[in-house]
PDB file of C-alpha atoms in Angstrom:
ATOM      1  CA  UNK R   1     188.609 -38.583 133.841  1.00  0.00           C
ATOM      2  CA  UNK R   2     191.653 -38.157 135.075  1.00  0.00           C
ATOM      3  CA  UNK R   3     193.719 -36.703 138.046  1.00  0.00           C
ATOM      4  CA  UNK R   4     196.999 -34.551 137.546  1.00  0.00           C
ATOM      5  CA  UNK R   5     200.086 -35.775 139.715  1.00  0.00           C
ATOM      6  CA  UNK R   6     200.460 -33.861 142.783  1.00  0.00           C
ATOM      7  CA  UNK R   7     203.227 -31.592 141.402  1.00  0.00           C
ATOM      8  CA  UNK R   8     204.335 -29.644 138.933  1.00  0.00           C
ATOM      9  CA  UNK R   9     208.020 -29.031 137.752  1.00  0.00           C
ATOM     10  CA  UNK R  10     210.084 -27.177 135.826  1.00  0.00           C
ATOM     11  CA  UNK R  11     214.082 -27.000 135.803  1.00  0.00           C
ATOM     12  CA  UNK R  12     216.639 -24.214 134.623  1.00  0.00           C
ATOM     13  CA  UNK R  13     219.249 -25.751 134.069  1.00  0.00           C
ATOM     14  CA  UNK R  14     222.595 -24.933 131.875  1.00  0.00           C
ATOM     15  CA  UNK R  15     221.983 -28.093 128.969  1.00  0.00           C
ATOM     16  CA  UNK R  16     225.633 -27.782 127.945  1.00  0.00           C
ATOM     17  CA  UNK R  17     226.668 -29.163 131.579  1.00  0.00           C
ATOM     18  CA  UNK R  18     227.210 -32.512 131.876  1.00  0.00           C
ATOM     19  CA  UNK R  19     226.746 -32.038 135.933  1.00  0.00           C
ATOM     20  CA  UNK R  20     222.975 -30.640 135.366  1.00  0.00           C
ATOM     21  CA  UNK R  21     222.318 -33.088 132.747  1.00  0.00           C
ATOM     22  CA  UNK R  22     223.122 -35.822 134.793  1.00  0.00           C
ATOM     23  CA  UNK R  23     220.819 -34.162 137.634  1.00  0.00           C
ATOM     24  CA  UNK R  24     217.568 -34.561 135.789  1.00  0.00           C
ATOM     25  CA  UNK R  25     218.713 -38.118 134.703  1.00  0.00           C
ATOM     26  CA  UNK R  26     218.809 -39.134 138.351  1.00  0.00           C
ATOM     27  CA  UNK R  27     215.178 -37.286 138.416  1.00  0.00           C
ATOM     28  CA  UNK R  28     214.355 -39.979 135.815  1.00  0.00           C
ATOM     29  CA  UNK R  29     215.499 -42.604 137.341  1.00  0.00           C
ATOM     30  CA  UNK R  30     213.771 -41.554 140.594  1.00  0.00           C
ATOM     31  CA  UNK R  31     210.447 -41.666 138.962  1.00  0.00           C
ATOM     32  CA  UNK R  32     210.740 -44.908 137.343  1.00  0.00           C
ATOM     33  CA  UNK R  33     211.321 -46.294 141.277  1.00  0.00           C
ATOM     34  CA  UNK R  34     208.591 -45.102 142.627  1.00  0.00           C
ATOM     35  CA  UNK R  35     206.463 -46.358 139.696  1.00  0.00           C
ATOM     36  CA  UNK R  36     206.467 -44.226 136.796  1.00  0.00           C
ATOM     37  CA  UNK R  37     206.537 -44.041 133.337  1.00  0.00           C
ATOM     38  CA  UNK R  38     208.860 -41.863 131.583  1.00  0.00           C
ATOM     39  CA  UNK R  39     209.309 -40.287 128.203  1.00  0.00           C
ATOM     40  CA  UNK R  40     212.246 -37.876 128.078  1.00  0.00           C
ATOM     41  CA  UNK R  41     212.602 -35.282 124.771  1.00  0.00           C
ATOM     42  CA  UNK R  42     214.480 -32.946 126.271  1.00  0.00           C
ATOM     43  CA  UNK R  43     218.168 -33.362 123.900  1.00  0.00           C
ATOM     44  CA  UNK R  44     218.223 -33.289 120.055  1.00  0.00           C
ATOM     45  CA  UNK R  45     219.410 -36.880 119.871  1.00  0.00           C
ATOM     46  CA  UNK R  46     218.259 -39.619 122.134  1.00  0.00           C
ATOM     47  CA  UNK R  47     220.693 -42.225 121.392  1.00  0.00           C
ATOM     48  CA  UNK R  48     223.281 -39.682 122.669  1.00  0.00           C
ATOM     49  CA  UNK R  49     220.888 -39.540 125.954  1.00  0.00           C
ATOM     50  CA  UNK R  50     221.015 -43.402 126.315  1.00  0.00           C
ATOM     51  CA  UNK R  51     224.602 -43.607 126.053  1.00  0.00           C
ATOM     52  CA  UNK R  52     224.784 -40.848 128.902  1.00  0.00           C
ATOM     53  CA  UNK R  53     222.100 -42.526 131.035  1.00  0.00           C
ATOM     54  CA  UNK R  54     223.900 -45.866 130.532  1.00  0.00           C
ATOM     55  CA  UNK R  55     227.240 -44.227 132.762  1.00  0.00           C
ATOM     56  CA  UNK R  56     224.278 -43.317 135.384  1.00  0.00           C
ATOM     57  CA  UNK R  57     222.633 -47.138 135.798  1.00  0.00           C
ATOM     58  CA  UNK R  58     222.809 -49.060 132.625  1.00  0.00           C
ATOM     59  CA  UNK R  59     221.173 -52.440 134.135  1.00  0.00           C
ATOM     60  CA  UNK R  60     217.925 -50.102 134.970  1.00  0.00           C
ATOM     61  CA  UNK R  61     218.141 -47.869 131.542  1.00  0.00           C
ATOM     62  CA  UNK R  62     218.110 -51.043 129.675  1.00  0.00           C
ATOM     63  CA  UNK R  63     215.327 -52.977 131.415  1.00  0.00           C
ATOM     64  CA  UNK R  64     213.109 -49.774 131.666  1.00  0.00           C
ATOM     65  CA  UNK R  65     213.426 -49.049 127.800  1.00  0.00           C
ATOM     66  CA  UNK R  66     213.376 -52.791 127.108  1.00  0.00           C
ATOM     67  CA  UNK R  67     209.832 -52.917 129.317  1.00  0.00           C
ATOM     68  CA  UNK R  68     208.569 -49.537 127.907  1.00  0.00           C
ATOM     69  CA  UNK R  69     208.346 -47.903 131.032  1.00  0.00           C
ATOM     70  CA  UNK R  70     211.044 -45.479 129.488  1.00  0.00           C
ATOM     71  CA  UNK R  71     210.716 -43.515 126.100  1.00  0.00           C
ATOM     72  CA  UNK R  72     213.128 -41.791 125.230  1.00  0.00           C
ATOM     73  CA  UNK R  73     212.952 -39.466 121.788  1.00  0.00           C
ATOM     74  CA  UNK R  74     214.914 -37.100 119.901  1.00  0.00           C
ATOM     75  CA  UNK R  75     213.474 -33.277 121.356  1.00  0.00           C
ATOM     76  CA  UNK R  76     211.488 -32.419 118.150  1.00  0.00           C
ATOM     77  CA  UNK R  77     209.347 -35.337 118.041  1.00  0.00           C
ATOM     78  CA  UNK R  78     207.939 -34.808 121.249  1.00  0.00           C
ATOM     79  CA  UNK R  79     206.274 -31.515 119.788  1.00  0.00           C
ATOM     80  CA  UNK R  80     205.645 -33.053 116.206  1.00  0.00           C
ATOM     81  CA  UNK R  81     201.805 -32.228 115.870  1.00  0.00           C
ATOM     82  CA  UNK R  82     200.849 -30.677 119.169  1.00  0.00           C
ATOM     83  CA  UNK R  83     200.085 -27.045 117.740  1.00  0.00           C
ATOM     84  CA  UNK R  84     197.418 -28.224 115.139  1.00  0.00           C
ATOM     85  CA  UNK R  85     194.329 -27.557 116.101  1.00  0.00           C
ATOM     86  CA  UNK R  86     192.548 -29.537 116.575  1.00  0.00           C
ATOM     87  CA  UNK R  87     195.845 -32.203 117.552  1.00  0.00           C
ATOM     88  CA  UNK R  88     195.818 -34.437 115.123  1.00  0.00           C
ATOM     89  CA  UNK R  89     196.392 -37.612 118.036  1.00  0.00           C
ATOM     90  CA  UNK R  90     197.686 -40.096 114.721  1.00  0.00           C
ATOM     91  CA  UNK R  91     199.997 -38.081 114.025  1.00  0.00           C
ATOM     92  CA  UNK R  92     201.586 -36.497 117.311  1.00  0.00           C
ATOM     93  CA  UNK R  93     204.544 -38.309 118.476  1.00  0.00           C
ATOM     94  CA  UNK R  94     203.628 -37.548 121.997  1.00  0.00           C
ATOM     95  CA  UNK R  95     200.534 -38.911 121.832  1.00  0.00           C
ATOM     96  CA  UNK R  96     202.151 -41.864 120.202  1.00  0.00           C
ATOM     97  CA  UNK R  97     204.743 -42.491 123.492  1.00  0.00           C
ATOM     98  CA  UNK R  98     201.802 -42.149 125.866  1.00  0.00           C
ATOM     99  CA  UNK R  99     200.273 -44.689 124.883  1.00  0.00           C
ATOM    100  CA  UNK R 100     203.380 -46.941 124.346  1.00  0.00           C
ATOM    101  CA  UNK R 101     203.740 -46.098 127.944  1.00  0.00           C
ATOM    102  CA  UNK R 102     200.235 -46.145 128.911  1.00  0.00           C
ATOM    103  CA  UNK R 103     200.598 -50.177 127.981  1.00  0.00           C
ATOM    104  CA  UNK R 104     203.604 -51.028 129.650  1.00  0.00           C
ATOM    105  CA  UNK R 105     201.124 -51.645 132.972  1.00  0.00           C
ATOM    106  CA  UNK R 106     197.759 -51.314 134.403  1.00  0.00           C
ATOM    107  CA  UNK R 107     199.037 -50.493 138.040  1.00  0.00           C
ATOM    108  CA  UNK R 108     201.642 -47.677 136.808  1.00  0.00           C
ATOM    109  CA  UNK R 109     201.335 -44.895 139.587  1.00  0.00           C
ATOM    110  CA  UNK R 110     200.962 -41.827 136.259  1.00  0.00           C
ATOM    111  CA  UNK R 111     203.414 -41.102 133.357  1.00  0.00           C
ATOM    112  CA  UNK R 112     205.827 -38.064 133.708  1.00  0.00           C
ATOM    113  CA  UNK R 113     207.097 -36.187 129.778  1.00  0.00           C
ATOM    114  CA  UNK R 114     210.624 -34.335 130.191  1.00  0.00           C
ATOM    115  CA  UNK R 115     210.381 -31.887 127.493  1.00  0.00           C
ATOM    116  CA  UNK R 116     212.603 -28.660 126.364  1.00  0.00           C
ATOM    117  CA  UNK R 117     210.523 -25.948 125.772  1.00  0.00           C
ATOM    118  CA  UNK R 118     212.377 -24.047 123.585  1.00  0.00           C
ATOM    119  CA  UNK R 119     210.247 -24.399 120.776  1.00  0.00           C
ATOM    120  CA  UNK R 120     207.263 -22.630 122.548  1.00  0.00           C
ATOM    121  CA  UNK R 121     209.685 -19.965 123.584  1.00  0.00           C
ATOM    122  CA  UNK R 122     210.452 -19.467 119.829  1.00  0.00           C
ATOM    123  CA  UNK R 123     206.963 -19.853 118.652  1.00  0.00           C
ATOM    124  CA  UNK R 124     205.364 -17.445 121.594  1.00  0.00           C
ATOM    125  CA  UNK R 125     203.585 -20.588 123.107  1.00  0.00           C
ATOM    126  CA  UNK R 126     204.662 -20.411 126.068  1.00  0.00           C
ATOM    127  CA  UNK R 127     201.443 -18.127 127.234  1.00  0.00           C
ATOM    128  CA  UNK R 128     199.808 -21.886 127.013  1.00  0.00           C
ATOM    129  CA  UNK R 129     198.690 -22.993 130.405  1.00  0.00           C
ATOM    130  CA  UNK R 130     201.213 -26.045 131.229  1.00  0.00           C
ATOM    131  CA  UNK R 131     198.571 -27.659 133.698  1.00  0.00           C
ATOM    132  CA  UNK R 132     195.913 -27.067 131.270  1.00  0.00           C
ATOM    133  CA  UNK R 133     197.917 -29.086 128.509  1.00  0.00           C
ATOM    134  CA  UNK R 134     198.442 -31.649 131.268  1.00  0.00           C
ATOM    135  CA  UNK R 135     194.584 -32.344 131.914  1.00  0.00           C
ATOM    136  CA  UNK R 136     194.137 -32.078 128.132  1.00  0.00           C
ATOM    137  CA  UNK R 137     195.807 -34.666 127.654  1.00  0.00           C
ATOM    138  CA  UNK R 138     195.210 -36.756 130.657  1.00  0.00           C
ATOM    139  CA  UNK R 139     191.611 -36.536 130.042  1.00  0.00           C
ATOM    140  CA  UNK R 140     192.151 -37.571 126.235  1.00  0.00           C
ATOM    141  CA  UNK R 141     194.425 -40.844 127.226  1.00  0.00           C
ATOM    142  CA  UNK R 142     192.498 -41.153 130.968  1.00  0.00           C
ATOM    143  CA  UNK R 143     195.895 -41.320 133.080  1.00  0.00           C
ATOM    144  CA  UNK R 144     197.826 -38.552 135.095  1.00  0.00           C
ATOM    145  CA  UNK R 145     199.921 -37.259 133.025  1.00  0.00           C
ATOM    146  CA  UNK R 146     202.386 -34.731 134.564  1.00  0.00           C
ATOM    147  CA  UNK R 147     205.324 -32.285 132.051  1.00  0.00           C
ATOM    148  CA  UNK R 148     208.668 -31.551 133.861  1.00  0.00           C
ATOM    149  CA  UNK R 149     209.830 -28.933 131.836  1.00  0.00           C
ATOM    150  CA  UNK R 150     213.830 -28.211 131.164  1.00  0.00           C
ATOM    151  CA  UNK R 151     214.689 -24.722 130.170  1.00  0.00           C
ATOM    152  CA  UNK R 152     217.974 -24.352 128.739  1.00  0.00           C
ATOM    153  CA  UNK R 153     219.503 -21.246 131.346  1.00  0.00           C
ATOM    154  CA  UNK R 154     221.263 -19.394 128.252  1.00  0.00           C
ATOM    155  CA  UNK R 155     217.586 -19.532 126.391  1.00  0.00           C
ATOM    156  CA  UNK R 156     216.346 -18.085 129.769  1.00  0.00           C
ATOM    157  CA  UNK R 157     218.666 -15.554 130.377  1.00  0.00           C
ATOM    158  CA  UNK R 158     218.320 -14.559 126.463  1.00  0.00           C
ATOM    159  CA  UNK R 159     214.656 -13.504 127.295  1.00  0.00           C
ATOM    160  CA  UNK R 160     213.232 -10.337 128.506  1.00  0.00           C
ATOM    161  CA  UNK R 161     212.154  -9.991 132.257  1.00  0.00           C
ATOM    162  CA  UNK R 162     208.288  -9.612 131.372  1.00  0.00           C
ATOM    163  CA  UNK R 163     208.426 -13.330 129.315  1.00  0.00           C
ATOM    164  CA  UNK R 164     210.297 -14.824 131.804  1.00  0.00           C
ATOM    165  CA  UNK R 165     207.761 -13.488 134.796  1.00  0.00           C
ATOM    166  CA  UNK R 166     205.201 -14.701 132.802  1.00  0.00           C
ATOM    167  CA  UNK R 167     206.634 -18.410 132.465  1.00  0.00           C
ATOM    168  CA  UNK R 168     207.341 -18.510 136.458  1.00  0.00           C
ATOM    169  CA  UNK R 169     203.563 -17.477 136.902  1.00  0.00           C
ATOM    170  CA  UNK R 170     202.755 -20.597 134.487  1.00  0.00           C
ATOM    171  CA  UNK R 171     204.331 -22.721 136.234  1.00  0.00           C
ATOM    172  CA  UNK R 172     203.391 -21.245 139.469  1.00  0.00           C
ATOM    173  CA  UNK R 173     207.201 -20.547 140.772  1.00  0.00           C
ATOM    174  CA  UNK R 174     207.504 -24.673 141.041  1.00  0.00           C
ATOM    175  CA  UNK R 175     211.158 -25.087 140.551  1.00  0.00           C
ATOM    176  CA  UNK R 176     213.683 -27.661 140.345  1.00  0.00           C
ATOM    177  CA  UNK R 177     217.305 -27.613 140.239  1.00  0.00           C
ATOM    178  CA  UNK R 178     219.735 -30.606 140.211  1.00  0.00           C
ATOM    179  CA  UNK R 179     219.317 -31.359 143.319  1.00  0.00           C
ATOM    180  CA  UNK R 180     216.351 -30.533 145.089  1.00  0.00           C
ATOM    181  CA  UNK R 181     213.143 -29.288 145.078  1.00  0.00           C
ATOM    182  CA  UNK R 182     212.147 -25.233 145.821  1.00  0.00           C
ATOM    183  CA  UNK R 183     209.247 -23.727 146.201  1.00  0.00           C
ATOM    184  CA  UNK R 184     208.785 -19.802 145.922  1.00  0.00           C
ATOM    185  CA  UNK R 185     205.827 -17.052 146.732  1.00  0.00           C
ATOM    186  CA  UNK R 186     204.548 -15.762 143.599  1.00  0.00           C
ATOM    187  CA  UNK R 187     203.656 -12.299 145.598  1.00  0.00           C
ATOM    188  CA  UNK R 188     206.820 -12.301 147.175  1.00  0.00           C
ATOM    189  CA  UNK R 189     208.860 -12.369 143.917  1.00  0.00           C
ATOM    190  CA  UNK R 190     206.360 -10.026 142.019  1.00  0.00           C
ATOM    191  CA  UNK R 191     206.559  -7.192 144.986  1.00  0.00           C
ATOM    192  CA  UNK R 192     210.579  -7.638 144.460  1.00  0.00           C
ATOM    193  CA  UNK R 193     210.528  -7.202 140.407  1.00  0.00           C
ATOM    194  CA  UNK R 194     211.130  -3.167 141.044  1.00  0.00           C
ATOM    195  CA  UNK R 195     214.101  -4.013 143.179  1.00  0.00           C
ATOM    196  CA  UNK R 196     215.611  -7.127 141.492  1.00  0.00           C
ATOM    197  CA  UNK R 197     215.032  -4.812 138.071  1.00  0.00           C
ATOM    198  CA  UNK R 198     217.860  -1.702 139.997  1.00  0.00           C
ATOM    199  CA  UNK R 199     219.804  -4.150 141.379  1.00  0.00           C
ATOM    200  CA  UNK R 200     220.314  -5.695 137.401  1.00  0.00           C
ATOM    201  CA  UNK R 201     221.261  -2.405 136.341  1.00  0.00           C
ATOM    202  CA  UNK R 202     223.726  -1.993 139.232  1.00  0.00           C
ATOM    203  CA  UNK R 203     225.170  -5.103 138.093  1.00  0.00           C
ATOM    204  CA  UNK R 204     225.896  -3.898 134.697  1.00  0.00           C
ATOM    205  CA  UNK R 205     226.492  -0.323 135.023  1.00  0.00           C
ATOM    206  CA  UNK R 206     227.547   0.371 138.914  1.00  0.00           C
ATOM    207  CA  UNK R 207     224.946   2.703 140.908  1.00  0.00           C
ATOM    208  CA  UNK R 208     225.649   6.308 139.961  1.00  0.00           C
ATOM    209  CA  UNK R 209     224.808   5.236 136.426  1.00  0.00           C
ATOM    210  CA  UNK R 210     222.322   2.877 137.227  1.00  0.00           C
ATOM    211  CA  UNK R 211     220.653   5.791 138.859  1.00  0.00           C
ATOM    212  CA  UNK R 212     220.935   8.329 135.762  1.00  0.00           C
ATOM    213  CA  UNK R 213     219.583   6.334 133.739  1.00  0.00           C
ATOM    214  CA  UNK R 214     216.378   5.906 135.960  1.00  0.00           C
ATOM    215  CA  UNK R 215     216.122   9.502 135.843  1.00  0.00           C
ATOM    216  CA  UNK R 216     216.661   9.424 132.142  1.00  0.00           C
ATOM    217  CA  UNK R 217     213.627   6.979 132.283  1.00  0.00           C
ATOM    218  CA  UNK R 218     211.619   9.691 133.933  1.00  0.00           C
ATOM    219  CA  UNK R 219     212.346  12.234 131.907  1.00  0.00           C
ATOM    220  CA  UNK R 220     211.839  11.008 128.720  1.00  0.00           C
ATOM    221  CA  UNK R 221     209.018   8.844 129.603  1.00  0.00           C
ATOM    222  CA  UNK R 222     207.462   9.544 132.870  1.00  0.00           C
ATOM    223  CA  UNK R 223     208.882   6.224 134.153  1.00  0.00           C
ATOM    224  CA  UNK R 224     209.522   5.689 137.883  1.00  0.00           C
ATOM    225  CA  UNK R 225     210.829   3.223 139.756  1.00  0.00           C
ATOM    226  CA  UNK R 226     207.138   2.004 141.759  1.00  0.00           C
ATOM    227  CA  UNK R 227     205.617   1.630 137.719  1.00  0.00           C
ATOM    228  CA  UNK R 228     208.029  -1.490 136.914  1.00  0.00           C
ATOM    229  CA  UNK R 229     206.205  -4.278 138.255  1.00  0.00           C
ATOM    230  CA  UNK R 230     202.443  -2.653 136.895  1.00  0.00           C
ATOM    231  CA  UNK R 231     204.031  -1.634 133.264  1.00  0.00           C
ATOM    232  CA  UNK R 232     207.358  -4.058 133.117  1.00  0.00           C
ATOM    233  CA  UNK R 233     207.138  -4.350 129.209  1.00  0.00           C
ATOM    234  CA  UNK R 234     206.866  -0.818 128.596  1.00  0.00           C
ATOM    235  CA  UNK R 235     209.519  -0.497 130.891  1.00  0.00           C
ATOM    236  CA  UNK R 236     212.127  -2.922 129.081  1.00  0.00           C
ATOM    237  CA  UNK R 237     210.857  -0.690 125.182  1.00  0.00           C
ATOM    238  CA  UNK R 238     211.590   2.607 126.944  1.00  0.00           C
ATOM    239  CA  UNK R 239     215.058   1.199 128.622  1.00  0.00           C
ATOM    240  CA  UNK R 240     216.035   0.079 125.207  1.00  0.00           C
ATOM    241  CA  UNK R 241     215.442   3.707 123.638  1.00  0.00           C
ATOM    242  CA  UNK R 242     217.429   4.806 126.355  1.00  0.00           C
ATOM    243  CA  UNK R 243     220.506   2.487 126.527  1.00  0.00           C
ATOM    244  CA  UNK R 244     220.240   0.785 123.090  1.00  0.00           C
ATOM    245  CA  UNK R 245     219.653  -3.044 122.615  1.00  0.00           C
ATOM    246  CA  UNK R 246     222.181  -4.545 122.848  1.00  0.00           C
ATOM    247  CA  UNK R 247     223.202  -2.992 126.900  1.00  0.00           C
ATOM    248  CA  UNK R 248     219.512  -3.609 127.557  1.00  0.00           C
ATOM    249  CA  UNK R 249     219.632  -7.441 126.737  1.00  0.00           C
ATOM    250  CA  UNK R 250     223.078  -7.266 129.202  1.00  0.00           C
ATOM    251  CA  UNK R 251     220.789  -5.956 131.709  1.00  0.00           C
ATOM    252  CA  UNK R 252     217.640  -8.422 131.080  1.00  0.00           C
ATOM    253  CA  UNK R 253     220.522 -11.183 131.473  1.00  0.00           C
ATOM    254  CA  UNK R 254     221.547  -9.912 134.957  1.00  0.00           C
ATOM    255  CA  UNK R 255     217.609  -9.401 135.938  1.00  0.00           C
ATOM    256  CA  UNK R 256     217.011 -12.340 134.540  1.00  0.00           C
ATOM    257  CA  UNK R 257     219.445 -14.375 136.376  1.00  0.00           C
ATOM    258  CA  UNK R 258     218.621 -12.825 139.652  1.00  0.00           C
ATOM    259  CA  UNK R 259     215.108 -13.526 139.068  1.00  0.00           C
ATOM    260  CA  UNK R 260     216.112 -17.668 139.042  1.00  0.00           C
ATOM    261  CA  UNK R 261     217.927 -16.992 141.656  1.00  0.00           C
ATOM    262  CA  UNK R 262     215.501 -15.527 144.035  1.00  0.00           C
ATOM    263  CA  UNK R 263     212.590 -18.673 142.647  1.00  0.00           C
ATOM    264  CA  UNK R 264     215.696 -21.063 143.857  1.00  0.00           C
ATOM    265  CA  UNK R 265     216.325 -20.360 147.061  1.00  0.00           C
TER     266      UNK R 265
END
């Protein structure tokens, strides 16, 4: 059987920025020092994310791809077969790159996947347990496996409040940004959604109106402010019968980004 690595990542990160790209390439790199095997599918086209690497340390990109400790694939194979069930392990690219990596050495400390989520995020699989999938498949190929996972900040901020609470919990409010690690209270942050939700409609619509429309909400719907954190996706329906969609996804965005904010620092 085996063990899960000792932590678990993910990183918000804005994909069309060179600077946080390069960030979780010097993660990468990092790993493979202290002993790790890599296999990165976070970008739609991998030779594009070898050329980039190459500007980073191209006598360590080359010798780690040319010994297999680094994989690096184009962002849909890494998800190619995982959602049949049962996994079809012949056909699943990821299972395919494990075990590449898996034989690069005996005495190689775990192997660490970089993956974009995005796909789960489209297909509502993101409610999977991240460390679950981990064990799954550390048990099934006996080494520690361990997923960073890279969410793309405009896919993030895109999402309601309730989905993205419901990713942090996942992931247990383990965060990485470009440059360091963070690590956040899951109570703390959950006894601040009420809060962080007013101060994302003060952000869009200034506090007098921020404030009608919360007693618009309790009008029409019996809403007050204490209910948000107990009823938050009832909350977000109601507030976009009130406001309309498209000024309720301007106000998810602020939430949203005050929400990463609050898990970074």
């Amino acid at each position: 059987m085996s063990d899960l690595l000792k932590t678990h990542n993910i990183s918000i990160i804005e994909m069309t920025n060179e600077h946080s790209i390069l960030g979780i390439y010097k993660k990468v790199f990092d790993y493979l020092a202290a002993g790790f095997a890599i296999i990165y599918g976070v970008e739609m086209d991998g030779n594009n994310v070898k050329r980039k690497m190459a500007k980073l340390n191209e006598t360590v990109l080359n010798k780690s791809i040319s010994n297999g400790s680094l994989i690096i694939v184009d962002r849909p194979l890494i998800y190619a077969g995982r959602y049949h069930n049962p996994v079809d392990w012949s056909k699943n690219s990821l299972a395919k790159s494990i075990l590449e990596a898996k034989h690069v050495s005996l005495n190689i400390r775990g192997i660490i996947i970089f993956v974009n989520p995005q796909i789960e995020l489209e297909t509502g699989n993101y409610k999977e347990e991240p460390l679950d999938f981990e064990n799954f498949v550390g048990k099934r190929f006996n080494i520690p496996i361990e997923v960073v996972y890279c969410y793309d900040l405009k896919v993030v901020l895109s999402l309601k409040p309730s989905i993205l609470l419901k990713i942090l919990k996942i992931h247990h409010l383990s965060t990485i940004d470009t440059n360091s690690i963070h690590h956040t209270m899951p109570n703390k942050v959950m006894m601040e959604v009420a809060t962080i939700f007013e101060q994302g409609l003060v952000d869009i619509f200034g506090k007098d109106a921020s404030e009608l429309i919360f007693k618009t909400l309790s009008i029409l719907y019996g809403i007050d402010k204490h209910q948000i954190p107990l009823k938050l996706d009832i909350v977000e329906q109601k507030l976009e019968n009130a406001i309309g969609r498209f000024n309720a996804s301007r106000v998810f965005s602020a939430i949203n980004l005050r929400l990463i904010n609050e898990c970074l620092h």
